[in-house]
The first five atom37 places (N, CA, C, CB, O) and aatype in JSON, in Angstrom:
{
  "aatype": [12, 11, 11, 19, 0, 7, 3, 16, 9, 11, 5, 18, 1, 6, 11, 9, 10, 0, 4, 18, 7, 4, 14, 19, 7, 4, 12, 14, 17, 12, 2, 19, 14, 3, 7, 14, 18, 15, 9, 6, 7, 6, 7, 17, 17, 2, 2, 15, 15, 2, 15, 13, 4, 16, 1, 19, 3, 4, 15, 2, 14, 6, 0, 0, 9, 11, 0, 8, 10, 10, 16, 2, 5, 10, 7, 10, 3, 7, 3, 2, 0, 15, 19, 19, 9, 0, 17, 0, 13, 6, 0, 18, 6, 11, 7, 10, 10, 16, 16, 3, 3, 16, 3, 7, 10, 6, 10, 16, 17, 7, 2],
  "atom_mask": [
    [1, 1, 1, 1, 1],
    [1, 1, 1, 1, 1],
    [1, 1, 1, 1, 1],
    [1, 1, 1, 1, 1],
    [1, 1, 1, 1, 1],
    [1, 1, 1, 0, 1],
    [1, 1, 1, 1, 1],
    [1, 1, 1, 1, 1],
    [1, 1, 1, 1, 1],
    [1, 1, 1, 1, 1],
    [1, 1, 1, 1, 1],
    [1, 1, 1, 1, 1],
    [1, 1, 1, 1, 1],
    [1, 1, 1, 1, 1],
    [1, 1, 1, 1, 1],
    [1, 1, 1, 1, 1],
    [1, 1, 1, 1, 1],
    [1, 1, 1, 1, 1],
    [1, 1, 1, 1, 1],
    [1, 1, 1, 1, 1],
    [1, 1, 1, 0, 1],
    [1, 1, 1, 1, 1],
    [1, 1, 1, 1, 1],
    [1, 1, 1, 1, 1],
    [1, 1, 1, 0, 1],
    [1, 1, 1, 1, 1],
    [1, 1, 1, 1, 1],
    [1, 1, 1, 1, 1],
    [1, 1, 1, 1, 1],
    [1, 1, 1, 1, 1],
    [1, 1, 1, 1, 1],
    [1, 1, 1, 1, 1],
    [1, 1, 1, 1, 1],
    [1, 1, 1, 1, 1],
    [1, 1, 1, 0, 1],
    [1, 1, 1, 1, 1],
    [1, 1, 1, 1, 1],
    [1, 1, 1, 1, 1],
    [1, 1, 1, 1, 1],
    [1, 1, 1, 1, 1],
    [1, 1, 1, 0, 1],
    [1, 1, 1, 1, 1],
    [1, 1, 1, 0, 1],
    [1, 1, 1, 1, 1],
    [1, 1, 1, 1, 1],
    [1, 1, 1, 1, 1],
    [1, 1, 1, 1, 1],
    [1, 1, 1, 1, 1],
    [1, 1, 1, 1, 1],
    [1, 1, 1, 1, 1],
    [1, 1, 1, 1, 1],
    [1, 1, 1, 1, 1],
    [1, 1, 1, 1, 1],
    [1, 1, 1, 1, 1],
    [1, 1, 1, 1, 1],
    [1, 1, 1, 1, 1],
    [1, 1, 1, 1, 1],
    [1, 1, 1, 1, 1],
    [1, 1, 1, 1, 1],
    [1, 1, 1, 1, 1],
    [1, 1, 1, 1, 1],
    [1, 1, 1, 1, 1],
    [1, 1, 1, 1, 1],
    [1, 1, 1, 1, 1],
    [1, 1, 1, 1, 1],
    [1, 1, 1, 1, 1],
    [1, 1, 1, 1, 1],
    [1, 1, 1, 1, 1],
    [1, 1, 1, 1, 1],
    [1, 1, 1, 1, 1],
    [1, 1, 1, 1, 1],
    [1, 1, 1, 1, 1],
    [1, 1, 1, 1, 1],
    [1, 1, 1, 1, 1],
    [1, 1, 1, 0, 1],
    [1, 1, 1, 1, 1],
    [1, 1, 1, 1, 1],
    [1, 1, 1, 0, 1],
    [1, 1, 1, 1, 1],
    [1, 1, 1, 1, 1],
    [1, 1, 1, 1, 1],
    [1, 1, 1, 1, 1],
    [1, 1, 1, 1, 1],
    [1, 1, 1, 1, 1],
    [1, 1, 1, 1, 1],
    [1, 1, 1, 1, 1],
    [1, 1, 1, 1, 1],
    [1, 1, 1, 1, 1],
    [1, 1, 1, 1, 1],
    [1, 1, 1, 1, 1],
    [1, 1, 1, 1, 1],
    [1, 1, 1, 1, 1],
    [1, 1, 1, 1, 1],
    [1, 1, 1, 1, 1],
    [1, 1, 1, 0, 1],
    [1, 1, 1, 1, 1],
    [1, 1, 1, 1, 1],
    [1, 1, 1, 1, 1],
    [1, 1, 1, 1, 1],
    [1, 1, 1, 1, 1],
    [1, 1, 1, 1, 1],
    [1, 1, 1, 1, 1],
    [1, 1, 1, 1, 1],
    [1, 1, 1, 0, 1],
    [1, 1, 1, 1, 1],
    [1, 1, 1, 1, 1],
    [1, 1, 1, 1, 1],
    [1, 1, 1, 1, 1],
    [1, 1, 1, 1, 1],
    [1, 1, 1, 0, 1],
    [1, 1, 1, 1, 1]
  ],
  "atom_positions": [
    [[62.26, -22.81, -61.04], [61.89, -21.71, -60.17], [60.85, -20.8, -60.81], [63.1, -20.92, -59.8], [60.18, -20.05, -60.11]],
    [[60.71, -20.87, -62.14], [59.74, -20.01, -62.78], [58.32, -20.3, -62.28], [59.81, -20.18, -64.29], [57.46, -19.41, -62.26]],
    [[58.08, -21.55, -61.88], [56.75, -21.92, -61.39], [56.4, -21.19, -60.1], [56.67, -23.42, -61.17], [55.22, -21.03, -59.78]],
    [[57.4, -20.76, -59.35], [57.14, -20.07, -58.09], [57.74, -18.66, -58.08], [57.7, -20.88, -56.93], [57.91, -18.07, -57.01]],
    [[58.06, -18.13, -59.24], [58.63, -16.78, -59.34], [57.56, -15.73, -59.08], [59.26, -16.57, -60.73], [56.37, -16.03, -58.99]],
    [[58.0, -14.49, -58.98], [57.13, -13.37, -58.62], [55.84, -13.27, -59.39], [0.0, 0.0, 0.0], [54.78, -13.09, -58.79]],
    [[55.89, -13.37, -60.72], [54.68, -13.22, -61.52], [53.67, -14.33, -61.24], [55.02, -13.2, -63.0], [52.46, -14.09, -61.25]],
    [[54.15, -15.53, -60.99], [53.25, -16.64, -60.68], [52.62, -16.43, -59.32], [54.01, -17.98, -60.72], [51.41, -16.59, -59.16]],
    [[53.41, -16.08, -58.34], [52.91, -15.87, -56.98], [51.92, -14.71, -56.94], [54.07, -15.61, -56.01], [50.95, -14.75, -56.19]],
    [[52.16, -13.67, -57.74], [51.29, -12.49, -57.74], [49.85, -12.82, -58.1], [51.82, -11.45, -58.7], [48.93, -12.12, -57.67]],
    [[49.64, -13.87, -58.87], [48.25, -14.19, -59.24], [47.44, -14.66, -58.03], [48.24, -15.27, -60.33], [46.21, -14.68, -58.09]],
    [[48.1, -15.03, -56.96], [47.41, -15.44, -55.74], [47.31, -14.31, -54.72], [48.13, -16.63, -55.12], [46.68, -14.47, -53.67]],
    [[47.92, -13.18, -55.02], [47.86, -12.03, -54.11], [46.58, -11.26, -54.38], [49.11, -11.11, -54.28], [46.41, -10.66, -55.44]],
    [[45.68, -11.3, -53.42], [44.38, -10.66, -53.57], [44.45, -9.16, -53.33], [43.38, -11.3, -52.63], [43.8, -8.38, -54.02]],
    [[45.23, -8.77, -52.34], [45.38, -7.35, -52.0], [46.6, -7.19, -51.12], [44.11, -6.79, -51.29], [47.21, -8.17, -50.69]],
    [[46.95, -5.94, -50.85], [48.05, -5.65, -49.95], [47.5, -4.81, -48.8], [49.22, -4.9, -50.69], [46.83, -3.8, -49.01]],
    [[47.8, -5.25, -47.57], [47.32, -4.58, -46.38], [48.43, -3.75, -45.75], [46.78, -5.59, -45.37], [49.61, -3.97, -46.0]],
    [[48.01, -2.8, -44.93], [48.97, -1.96, -44.2], [48.5, -1.82, -42.76], [49.13, -0.56, -44.87], [47.31, -1.93, -42.47]],
    [[49.44, -1.59, -41.89], [49.1, -1.27, -40.51], [48.37, 0.08, -40.48], [50.37, -1.24, -39.6], [48.53, 0.89, -41.4]],
    [[47.58, 0.32, -39.46], [46.84, 1.56, -39.35], [47.77, 2.76, -39.47], [46.08, 1.61, -38.02], [48.75, 2.88, -38.73]],
    [[47.47, 3.64, -40.39], [48.23, 4.86, -40.57], [49.53, 4.72, -41.35], [0.0, 0.0, 0.0], [50.22, 5.71, -41.58]],
    [[49.85, 3.52, -41.76], [51.11, 3.31, -42.48], [50.88, 3.43, -43.99], [51.72, 1.92, -42.14], [49.97, 2.79, -44.52]],
    [[51.67, 4.24, -44.69], [51.49, 4.4, -46.13], [52.17, 3.3, -46.96], [52.03, 5.74, -46.55], [51.97, 3.25, -48.17]],
    [[52.95, 2.43, -46.33], [53.76, 1.47, -47.08], [52.93, 0.31, -47.61], [54.88, 0.94, -46.22], [52.99, 0.01, -48.81]],
    [[52.17, -0.33, -46.78], [51.38, -1.48, -47.22], [52.26, -2.64, -47.66], [0.0, 0.0, 0.0], [52.44, -2.87, -48.85]],
    [[52.8, -3.37, -46.7], [53.75, -4.43, -47.05], [53.23, -5.83, -46.74], [55.04, -4.21, -46.32], [53.99, -6.8, -46.82]],
    [[51.95, -5.96, -46.39], [51.42, -7.28, -46.02], [50.5, -7.81, -47.12], [50.66, -7.2, -44.68], [49.35, -7.38, -47.22]],
    [[50.99, -8.73, -47.94], [50.14, -9.28, -48.99], [49.09, -10.24, -48.43], [51.0, -10.01, -50.03], [49.4, -11.05, -47.55]],
    [[47.89, -10.13, -48.91], [46.82, -11.07, -48.55], [46.74, -12.09, -49.68], [45.42, -10.34, -48.32], [46.38, -11.76, -50.81]],
    [[47.08, -13.34, -49.35], [47.15, -14.39, -50.36], [45.87, -15.22, -50.33], [48.38, -15.29, -50.12], [45.26, -15.41, -49.28]],
    [[45.47, -15.7, -51.51], [44.26, -16.51, -51.61], [44.46, -17.59, -52.68], [43.04, -15.63, -51.95], [44.67, -17.29, -53.86]],
    [[44.38, -18.83, -52.24], [44.32, -19.98, -53.15], [42.87, -20.46, -53.02], [45.4, -21.14, -52.78], [42.54, -21.17, -52.08]],
    [[42.01, -20.08, -53.98], [40.57, -20.26, -53.79], [40.05, -21.7, -53.87], [39.87, -19.46, -54.78], [39.07, -22.03, -53.21]],
    [[40.68, -22.55, -54.64], [40.13, -23.88, -54.88], [41.19, -24.96, -54.77], [39.47, -23.94, -56.25], [42.39, -24.69, -54.76]],
    [[40.71, -26.18, -54.68], [41.61, -27.33, -54.74], [42.13, -27.76, -53.38], [0.0, 0.0, 0.0], [41.72, -27.24, -52.35]],
    [[43.04, -28.72, -53.4], [43.53, -29.29, -52.15], [44.38, -28.32, -51.33], [44.34, -30.52, -52.44], [44.6, -28.54, -50.14]],
    [[44.84, -27.25, -51.94], [45.67, -26.27, -51.24], [44.9, -24.99, -50.94], [46.91, -25.95, -52.05], [45.51, -23.95, -50.68]],
    [[43.59, -25.06, -50.98], [42.74, -23.89, -50.74], [43.01, -23.3, -49.36], [41.26, -24.28, -50.88], [42.93, -23.98, -48.34]],
    [[43.34, -22.01, -49.35], [43.64, -21.3, -48.1], [43.73, -19.81, -48.42], [44.98, -21.82, -47.44], [43.99, -19.43, -49.56]],
    [[43.52, -18.99, -47.41], [43.8, -17.57, -47.58], [44.31, -17.01, -46.27], [42.55, -16.8, -48.04], [43.98, -17.5, -45.19]],
    [[45.13, -15.98, -46.39], [45.68, -15.37, -45.21], [46.76, -14.37, -45.56], [0.0, 0.0, 0.0], [47.09, -14.14, -46.73]],
    [[47.3, -13.77, -44.52], [48.28, -12.7, -44.69], [49.68, -13.27, -44.79], [48.2, -11.7, -43.53], [50.1, -14.1, -43.98]],
    [[50.41, -12.82, -45.79], [51.82, -13.08, -45.86], [52.33, -13.87, -47.05], [0.0, 0.0, 0.0], [51.75, -14.89, -47.43]],
    [[53.36, -13.41, -47.61], [54.25, -14.09, -48.57], [55.37, -13.12, -48.84], [53.51, -14.51, -49.91], [55.17, -12.06, -49.44]],
    [[56.57, -13.49, -48.39], [57.71, -12.62, -48.53], [58.78, -13.3, -49.35], [58.25, -12.2, -47.16], [58.65, -14.48, -49.69]],
    [[59.84, -12.59, -49.67], [60.92, -13.17, -50.46], [61.47, -14.44, -49.83], [62.04, -12.15, -50.64], [61.76, -15.41, -50.53]],
    [[61.63, -14.43, -48.52], [62.16, -15.62, -47.87], [61.17, -16.79, -47.91], [62.52, -15.31, -46.44], [61.58, -17.94, -47.72]],
    [[59.9, -16.51, -48.14], [58.91, -17.59, -48.24], [59.23, -18.51, -49.41], [57.49, -17.0, -48.4], [59.06, -19.72, -49.32]],
    [[59.69, -17.92, -50.52], [60.06, -18.73, -51.68], [61.23, -19.64, -51.35], [60.42, -17.84, -52.88], [61.24, -20.81, -51.74]],
    [[62.2, -19.12, -50.63], [63.33, -19.95, -50.22], [62.88, -21.04, -49.26], [64.43, -19.09, -49.58], [63.26, -22.2, -49.39]],
    [[62.06, -20.66, -48.28], [61.65, -21.6, -47.25], [60.83, -22.76, -47.78], [60.87, -20.88, -46.19], [61.13, -23.92, -47.5]],
    [[59.79, -22.46, -48.53], [58.85, -23.5, -48.92], [58.91, -23.9, -50.38], [57.47, -23.05, -48.6], [58.03, -24.61, -50.87]],
    [[59.93, -23.45, -51.08], [60.13, -23.87, -52.47], [61.51, -24.5, -52.62], [59.97, -22.68, -53.45], [61.62, -25.72, -52.72]],
    [[62.55, -23.69, -52.64], [63.89, -24.22, -52.91], [64.39, -25.12, -51.79], [64.86, -23.08, -53.11], [65.02, -26.14, -52.07]],
    [[64.14, -24.78, -50.55], [64.68, -25.56, -49.43], [64.13, -26.99, -49.39], [64.38, -24.87, -48.11], [64.83, -27.91, -48.98]],
    [[62.87, -27.18, -49.82], [62.26, -28.52, -49.76], [61.95, -29.06, -51.15], [60.97, -28.47, -48.92], [61.24, -30.06, -51.29]],
    [[62.48, -28.39, -52.18], [62.33, -28.83, -53.57], [60.87, -28.91, -54.01], [62.99, -30.18, -53.75], [60.44, -29.89, -54.62]],
    [[60.12, -27.86, -53.69], [58.7, -27.79, -54.06], [58.52, -26.77, -55.18], [57.82, -27.42, -52.83], [58.89, -25.61, -55.03]],
    [[57.96, -27.22, -56.29], [57.73, -26.3, -57.41], [56.24, -26.0, -57.6], [58.31, -26.88, -58.71], [55.85, -25.42, -58.61]],
    [[55.42, -26.38, -56.65], [53.98, -26.12, -56.7], [53.68, -24.87, -55.89], [53.16, -27.35, -56.17], [53.75, -24.9, -54.67]],
    [[53.36, -23.75, -56.57], [53.16, -22.5, -55.83], [52.01, -22.57, -54.84], [52.91, -21.37, -56.8], [52.09, -21.95, -53.77]],
    [[50.95, -23.3, -55.15], [49.82, -23.38, -54.23], [50.19, -24.14, -52.97], [48.63, -24.06, -54.91], [49.78, -23.76, -51.87]],
    [[50.97, -25.21, -53.11], [51.42, -25.97, -51.94], [52.34, -25.11, -51.07], [52.14, -27.26, -52.37], [52.24, -25.14, -49.85]],
    [[53.22, -24.35, -51.71], [54.15, -23.49, -50.97], [53.4, -22.39, -50.23], [55.19, -22.88, -51.92], [53.72, -22.09, -49.08]],
    [[52.42, -21.79, -50.88], [51.62, -20.75, -50.23], [50.88, -21.33, -49.03], [50.62, -20.11, -51.22], [50.85, -20.73, -47.96]],
    [[50.29, -22.51, -49.21], [49.57, -23.12, -48.09], [50.51, -23.43, -46.94], [48.86, -24.41, -48.55], [50.17, -23.17, -45.78]],
    [[51.68, -23.97, -47.23], [52.64, -24.28, -46.17], [53.02, -23.0, -45.41], [53.9, -24.95, -46.75], [53.09, -22.99, -44.18]],
    [[53.28, -21.93, -46.17], [53.65, -20.67, -45.53], [52.52, -20.12, -44.67], [54.06, -19.63, -46.58], [52.73, -19.74, -43.52]],
    [[51.31, -20.08, -45.23], [50.19, -19.53, -44.48], [49.84, -20.38, -43.26], [48.97, -19.4, -45.38], [49.46, -19.84, -42.22]],
    [[49.96, -21.69, -43.37], [49.7, -22.55, -42.21], [50.69, -22.25, -41.09], [49.79, -24.03, -42.61], [50.3, -22.19, -39.92]],
    [[51.95, -22.07, -41.43], [52.92, -21.75, -40.37], [52.57, -20.42, -39.72], [54.36, -21.7, -40.93], [52.65, -20.28, -38.5]],
    [[52.17, -19.43, -40.52], [51.73, -18.15, -39.97], [50.55, -18.34, -39.03], [51.35, -17.18, -41.09], [50.56, -17.84, -37.9]],
    [[49.54, -19.06, -39.49], [48.31, -19.23, -38.71], [48.54, -20.05, -37.44], [47.24, -19.88, -39.57], [47.81, -19.9, -36.46]],
    [[49.55, -20.92, -37.46], [49.87, -21.73, -36.28], [50.87, -21.04, -35.35], [50.42, -23.07, -36.71], [51.25, -21.58, -34.31]],
    [[51.29, -19.84, -35.74], [52.22, -19.08, -34.91], [53.65, -19.58, -34.99], [0.0, 0.0, 0.0], [54.45, -19.35, -34.08]],
    [[53.99, -20.25, -36.08], [55.34, -20.76, -36.28], [56.13, -19.84, -37.21], [55.3, -22.19, -36.85], [55.55, -19.13, -38.03]],
    [[57.42, -19.86, -37.07], [58.28, -19.13, -37.99], [58.49, -20.0, -39.23], [59.64, -18.75, -37.31], [58.99, -21.13, -39.11]],
    [[58.13, -19.51, -40.38], [58.22, -20.29, -41.61], [59.63, -20.71, -41.97], [0.0, 0.0, 0.0], [59.83, -21.83, -42.45]],
    [[60.6, -19.84, -41.75], [61.98, -20.2, -42.06], [62.44, -21.38, -41.21], [62.92, -19.0, -41.84], [63.01, -22.34, -41.73]],
    [[62.18, -21.31, -39.93], [62.61, -22.4, -39.04], [61.82, -23.68, -39.29], [62.47, -21.97, -37.59], [62.38, -24.77, -39.25]],
    [[60.53, -23.56, -39.54], [59.71, -24.75, -39.8], [60.2, -25.46, -41.06], [58.22, -24.36, -39.96], [60.26, -26.69, -41.09]],
    [[60.54, -24.7, -42.09], [61.0, -25.33, -43.34], [62.35, -26.01, -43.16], [61.07, -24.29, -44.45], [62.64, -27.0, -43.84]],
    [[63.19, -25.49, -42.27], [64.48, -26.13, -42.0], [64.24, -27.5, -41.34], [65.36, -25.24, -41.08], [64.91, -28.48, -41.68]],
    [[63.29, -27.57, -40.43], [62.97, -28.84, -39.77], [62.39, -29.83, -40.79], [61.98, -28.61, -38.61], [62.7, -31.02, -40.75]],
    [[61.53, -29.33, -41.68], [60.96, -30.2, -42.72], [62.07, -30.72, -43.63], [59.89, -29.44, -43.55], [62.1, -31.91, -43.96]],
    [[62.98, -29.85, -44.04], [64.1, -30.28, -44.89], [64.98, -31.29, -44.16], [64.94, -29.06, -45.32], [65.45, -32.25, -44.77]],
    [[65.2, -31.08, -42.86], [65.97, -32.05, -42.08], [65.27, -33.42, -42.09], [66.15, -31.55, -40.62], [65.92, -34.45, -42.26]],
    [[63.95, -33.41, -41.92], [63.21, -34.68, -41.93], [63.32, -35.37, -43.29], [61.73, -34.43, -41.58], [63.47, -36.59, -43.35]],
    [[63.25, -34.6, -44.38], [63.43, -35.19, -45.71], [64.8, -35.85, -45.83], [63.25, -34.12, -46.81], [64.92, -36.97, -46.33]],
    [[65.83, -35.13, -45.37], [67.18, -35.68, -45.48], [67.36, -36.91, -44.58], [68.22, -34.61, -45.11], [67.99, -37.88, -44.98]],
    [[66.8, -36.85, -43.38], [66.88, -38.01, -42.48], [66.16, -39.22, -43.08], [66.27, -37.66, -41.11], [66.62, -40.35, -42.93]],
    [[65.04, -38.97, -43.75], [64.32, -40.06, -44.42], [65.14, -40.63, -45.57], [62.95, -39.56, -44.94], [65.23, -41.84, -45.75]],
    [[65.74, -39.73, -46.34], [66.57, -40.14, -47.47], [67.76, -41.0, -47.02], [67.08, -38.91, -48.24], [68.17, -41.94, -47.71]],
    [[68.3, -40.69, -45.85], [69.45, -41.43, -45.33], [69.04, -42.66, -44.51], [70.3, -40.51, -44.47], [69.9, -43.38, -44.0]],
    [[67.74, -42.89, -44.37], [67.26, -44.05, -43.65], [67.18, -43.87, -42.14], [0.0, 0.0, 0.0], [66.91, -44.83, -41.41]],
    [[67.42, -42.65, -41.65], [67.3, -42.39, -40.22], [65.85, -42.33, -39.77], [68.01, -41.09, -39.87], [65.54, -42.64, -38.62]],
    [[64.96, -41.93, -40.67], [63.52, -41.99, -40.46], [62.94, -42.93, -41.51], [62.87, -40.56, -40.55], [63.44, -42.99, -42.64]],
    [[61.9, -43.65, -41.15], [61.23, -44.55, -42.08], [59.73, -44.27, -42.04], [61.52, -46.04, -41.74], [59.27, -43.45, -41.24]],
    [[58.99, -44.93, -42.9], [57.54, -44.76, -42.9], [56.92, -45.22, -41.59], [56.91, -45.52, -44.07], [55.81, -44.81, -41.25]],
    [[57.63, -46.07, -40.84], [57.15, -46.45, -39.51], [57.15, -45.25, -38.57], [58.02, -47.58, -38.91], [56.3, -45.14, -37.68]],
    [[58.09, -44.34, -38.77], [58.19, -43.13, -37.94], [57.22, -42.04, -38.37], [59.61, -42.6, -37.99], [56.92, -41.14, -37.6]],
    [[56.74, -42.12, -39.6], [55.95, -41.02, -40.17], [54.5, -41.41, -40.45], [56.59, -40.54, -41.45], [53.82, -40.74, -41.23]],
    [[54.03, -42.48, -39.84], [52.66, -42.96, -40.08], [52.4, -43.23, -41.55], [51.64, -41.95, -39.56], [51.31, -42.96, -42.06]],
    [[53.4, -43.75, -42.23], [53.26, -44.13, -43.63], [53.56, -43.05, -44.64], [0.0, 0.0, 0.0], [53.56, -43.32, -45.84]],
    [[53.8, -41.84, -44.19], [54.09, -40.72, -45.1], [55.52, -40.84, -45.62], [53.87, -39.36, -44.4], [56.46, -40.96, -44.84]],
    [[55.68, -40.79, -46.94], [57.0, -40.82, -47.54], [57.55, -39.39, -47.61], [56.96, -41.46, -48.96], [56.99, -38.53, -48.29]],
    [[58.63, -39.16, -46.91], [59.24, -37.83, -46.86], [60.28, -37.7, -47.96], [59.88, -37.56, -45.48], [61.48, -37.75, -47.72]],
    [[59.79, -37.52, -49.17], [60.7, -37.35, -50.31], [60.71, -35.9, -50.72], [60.28, -38.26, -51.49], [59.71, -35.19, -50.58]],
    [[61.84, -35.46, -51.24], [61.99, -34.06, -51.67], [60.89, -33.7, -52.65], [63.39, -33.82, -52.31], [60.61, -34.44, -53.59]],
    [[60.26, -32.56, -52.42], [59.2, -32.1, -53.29], [57.84, -32.66, -52.96], [0.0, 0.0, 0.0], [56.84, -32.26, -53.57]],
    [[57.76, -33.58, -52.0], [56.48, -34.2, -51.63], [55.78, -33.33, -50.6], [56.7, -35.63, -51.06], [54.68, -33.68, -50.15]]
  ]
}
């Protein structure tokens, strides 16, 4: 979990935004500038670590940030999306889904 702990994730936080007139500023703007997980956008909360790290056995912070931001940008709830992804991993592990069902993608934990 240290790979996706607060200090690691903070290096991808470019700034913190706030709603107009709000002094709190609770919306982190995340940026993964390079590589296959390159993306930027608003959001990363405590539950994001649970959703896209521990729930699907992902220890790559850039992959987790991209998964979270993609769900945000697609208008999906990250918690619910990650539950469906975890279900698919488990169904694949139990043989209920195969690579024939996934266009050749192996749904293994952490993948």
